[in-house]
PDB file of C-alpha atoms in Angstrom:
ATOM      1  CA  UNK A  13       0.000   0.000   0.000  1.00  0.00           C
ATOM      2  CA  UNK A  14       1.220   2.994  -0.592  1.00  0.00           C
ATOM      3  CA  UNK A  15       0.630   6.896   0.420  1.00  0.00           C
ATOM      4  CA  UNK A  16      -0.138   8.019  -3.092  1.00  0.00           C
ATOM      5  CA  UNK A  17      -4.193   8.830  -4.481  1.00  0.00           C
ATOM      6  CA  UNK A  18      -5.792   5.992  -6.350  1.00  0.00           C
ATOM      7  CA  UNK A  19      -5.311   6.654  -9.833  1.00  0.00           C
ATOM      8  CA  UNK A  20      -8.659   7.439 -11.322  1.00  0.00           C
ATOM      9  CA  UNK A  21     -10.112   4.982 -14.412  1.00  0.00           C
ATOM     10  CA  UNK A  22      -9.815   6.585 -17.405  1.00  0.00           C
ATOM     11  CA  UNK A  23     -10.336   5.638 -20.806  1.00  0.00           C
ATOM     12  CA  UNK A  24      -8.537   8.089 -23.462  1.00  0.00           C
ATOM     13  CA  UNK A  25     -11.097   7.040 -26.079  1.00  0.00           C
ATOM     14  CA  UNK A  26     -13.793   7.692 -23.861  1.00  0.00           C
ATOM     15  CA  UNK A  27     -15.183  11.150 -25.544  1.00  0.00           C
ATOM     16  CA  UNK A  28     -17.254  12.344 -22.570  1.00  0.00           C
ATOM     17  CA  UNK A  29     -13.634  11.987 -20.132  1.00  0.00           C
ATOM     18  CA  UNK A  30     -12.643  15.738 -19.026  1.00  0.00           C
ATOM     19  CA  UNK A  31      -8.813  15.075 -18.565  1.00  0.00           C
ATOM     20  CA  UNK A  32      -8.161  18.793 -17.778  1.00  0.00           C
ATOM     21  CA  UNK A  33     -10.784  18.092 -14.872  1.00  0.00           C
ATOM     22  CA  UNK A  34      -9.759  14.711 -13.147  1.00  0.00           C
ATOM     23  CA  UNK A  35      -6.517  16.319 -12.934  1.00  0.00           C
ATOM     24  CA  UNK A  36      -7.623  19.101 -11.207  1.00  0.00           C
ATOM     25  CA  UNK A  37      -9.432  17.139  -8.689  1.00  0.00           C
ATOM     26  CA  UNK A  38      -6.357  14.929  -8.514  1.00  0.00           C
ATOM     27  CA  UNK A  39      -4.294  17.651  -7.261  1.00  0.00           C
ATOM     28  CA  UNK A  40      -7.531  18.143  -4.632  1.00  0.00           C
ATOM     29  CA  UNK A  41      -7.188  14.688  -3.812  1.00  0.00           C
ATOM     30  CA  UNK A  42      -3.589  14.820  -2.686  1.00  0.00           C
ATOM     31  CA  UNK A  43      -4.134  15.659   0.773  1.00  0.00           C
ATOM     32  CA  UNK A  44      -3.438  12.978   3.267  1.00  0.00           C
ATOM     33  CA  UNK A  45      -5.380  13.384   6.375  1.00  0.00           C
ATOM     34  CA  UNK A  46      -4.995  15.831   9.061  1.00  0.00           C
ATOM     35  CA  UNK A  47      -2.837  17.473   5.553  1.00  0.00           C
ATOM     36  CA  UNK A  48      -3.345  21.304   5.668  1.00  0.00           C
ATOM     37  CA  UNK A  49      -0.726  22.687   3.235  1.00  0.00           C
ATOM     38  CA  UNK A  50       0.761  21.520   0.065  1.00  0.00           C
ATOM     39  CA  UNK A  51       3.708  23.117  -1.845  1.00  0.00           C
ATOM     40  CA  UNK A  52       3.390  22.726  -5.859  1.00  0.00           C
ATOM     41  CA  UNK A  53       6.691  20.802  -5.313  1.00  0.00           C
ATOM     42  CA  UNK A  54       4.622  18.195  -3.253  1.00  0.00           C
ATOM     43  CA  UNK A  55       1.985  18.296  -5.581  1.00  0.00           C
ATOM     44  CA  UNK A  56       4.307  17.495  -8.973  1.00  0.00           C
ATOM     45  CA  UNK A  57       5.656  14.785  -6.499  1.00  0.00           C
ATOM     46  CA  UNK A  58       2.719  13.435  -5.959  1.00  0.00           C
ATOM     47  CA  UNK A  59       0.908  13.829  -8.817  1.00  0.00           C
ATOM     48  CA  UNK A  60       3.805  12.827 -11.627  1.00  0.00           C
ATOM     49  CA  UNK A  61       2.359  16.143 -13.476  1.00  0.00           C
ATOM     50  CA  UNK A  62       4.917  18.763 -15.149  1.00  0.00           C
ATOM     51  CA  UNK A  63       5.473  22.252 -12.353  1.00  0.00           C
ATOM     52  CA  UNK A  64       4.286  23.870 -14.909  1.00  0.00           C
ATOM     53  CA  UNK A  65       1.281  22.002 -15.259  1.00  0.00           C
ATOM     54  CA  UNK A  66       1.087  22.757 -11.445  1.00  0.00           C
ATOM     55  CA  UNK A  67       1.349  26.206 -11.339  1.00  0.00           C
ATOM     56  CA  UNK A  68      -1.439  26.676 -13.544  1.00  0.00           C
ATOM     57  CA  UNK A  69      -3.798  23.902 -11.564  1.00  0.00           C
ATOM     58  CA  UNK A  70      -2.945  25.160  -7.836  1.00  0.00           C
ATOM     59  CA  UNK A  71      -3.258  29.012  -9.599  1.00  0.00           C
ATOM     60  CA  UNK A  72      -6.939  28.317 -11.365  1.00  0.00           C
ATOM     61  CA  UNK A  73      -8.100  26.527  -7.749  1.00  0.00           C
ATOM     62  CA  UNK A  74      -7.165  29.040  -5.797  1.00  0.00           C
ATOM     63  CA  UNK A  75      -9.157  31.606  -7.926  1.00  0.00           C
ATOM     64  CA  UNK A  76     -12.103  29.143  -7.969  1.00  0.00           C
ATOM     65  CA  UNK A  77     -11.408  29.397  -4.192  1.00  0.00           C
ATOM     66  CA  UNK A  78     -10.732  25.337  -3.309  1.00  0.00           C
ATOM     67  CA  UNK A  79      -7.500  26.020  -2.604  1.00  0.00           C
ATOM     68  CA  UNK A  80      -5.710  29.351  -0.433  1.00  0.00           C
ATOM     69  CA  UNK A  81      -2.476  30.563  -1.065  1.00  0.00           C
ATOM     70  CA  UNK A  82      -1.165  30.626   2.550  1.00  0.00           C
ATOM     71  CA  UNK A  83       1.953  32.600   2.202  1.00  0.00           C
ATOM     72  CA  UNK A  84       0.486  35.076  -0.492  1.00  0.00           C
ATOM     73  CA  UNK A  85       3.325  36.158  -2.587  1.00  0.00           C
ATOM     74  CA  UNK A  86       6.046  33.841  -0.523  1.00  0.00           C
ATOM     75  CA  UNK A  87       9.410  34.846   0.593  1.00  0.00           C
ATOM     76  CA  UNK A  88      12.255  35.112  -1.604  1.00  0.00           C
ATOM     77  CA  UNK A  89      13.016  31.553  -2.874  1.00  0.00           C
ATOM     78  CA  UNK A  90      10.319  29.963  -1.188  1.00  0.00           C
ATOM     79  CA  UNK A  91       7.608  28.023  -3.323  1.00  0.00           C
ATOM     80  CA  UNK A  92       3.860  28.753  -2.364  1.00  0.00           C
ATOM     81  CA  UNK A  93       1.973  26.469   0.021  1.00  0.00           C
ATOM     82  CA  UNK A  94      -1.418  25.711  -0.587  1.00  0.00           C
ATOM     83  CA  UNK A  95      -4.093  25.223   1.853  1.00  0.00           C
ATOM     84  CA  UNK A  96      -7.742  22.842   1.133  1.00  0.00           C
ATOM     85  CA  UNK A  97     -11.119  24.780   1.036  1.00  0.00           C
ATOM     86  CA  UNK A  98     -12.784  23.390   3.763  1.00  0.00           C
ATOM     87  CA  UNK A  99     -16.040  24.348   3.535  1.00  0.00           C
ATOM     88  CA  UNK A 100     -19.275  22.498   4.626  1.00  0.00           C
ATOM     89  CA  UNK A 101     -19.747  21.775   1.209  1.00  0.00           C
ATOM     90  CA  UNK A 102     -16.790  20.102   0.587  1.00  0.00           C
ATOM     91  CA  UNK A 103     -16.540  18.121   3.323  1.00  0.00           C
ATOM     92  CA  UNK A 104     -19.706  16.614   2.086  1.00  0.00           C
ATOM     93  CA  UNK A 105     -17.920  15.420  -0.631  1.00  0.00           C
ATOM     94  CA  UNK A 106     -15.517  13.635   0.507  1.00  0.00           C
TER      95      UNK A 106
END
């Protein structure tokens, strides 16, 4: 067993598959429990998905609002860290 999410089925042929969107809620899906904060670094670990790829994921959920910037703007050579949404309604969903 290991500490990594459950890759999701997918079929590539399968028309009505949003890639762009199970990877998205992949990145969602890689925090561990009692897991508050993410850096993109541990997300591209995590995920196997290209920084840049990363960047643009942790950027669009955080302006969707299911994921906070904690250290808006970082320090100097520091990556961002990432915090869940934890709203009612997404506890509900998990």
């Amino acid at each position: 067993m290991t500490d990594e999410p459950d890759e999701p089925d997918t079929d590539a042929a399968d028309p009505k598959f949003v890639t762009a969107l199970a990877r998205g809620l992949g990145l969602l899906s890689c925090f561990r429990k009692n897991e508050v904060e993410l850096s993109n670094h541990a997300f591209v670990e995590r995920t196997g998905l290209p920084k840049a790829t990363v960047t643009r994921m942790t950027y669009t959920l955080c302006k969707l609002g299911y994921l906070v910037q904690s250290e808006p703007g970082g320090s100097t050579g520091s990556a961002p860290v990432f915090c869940a949404w934890v709203s009612g309604r997404w506890r509900r969903l998990t």
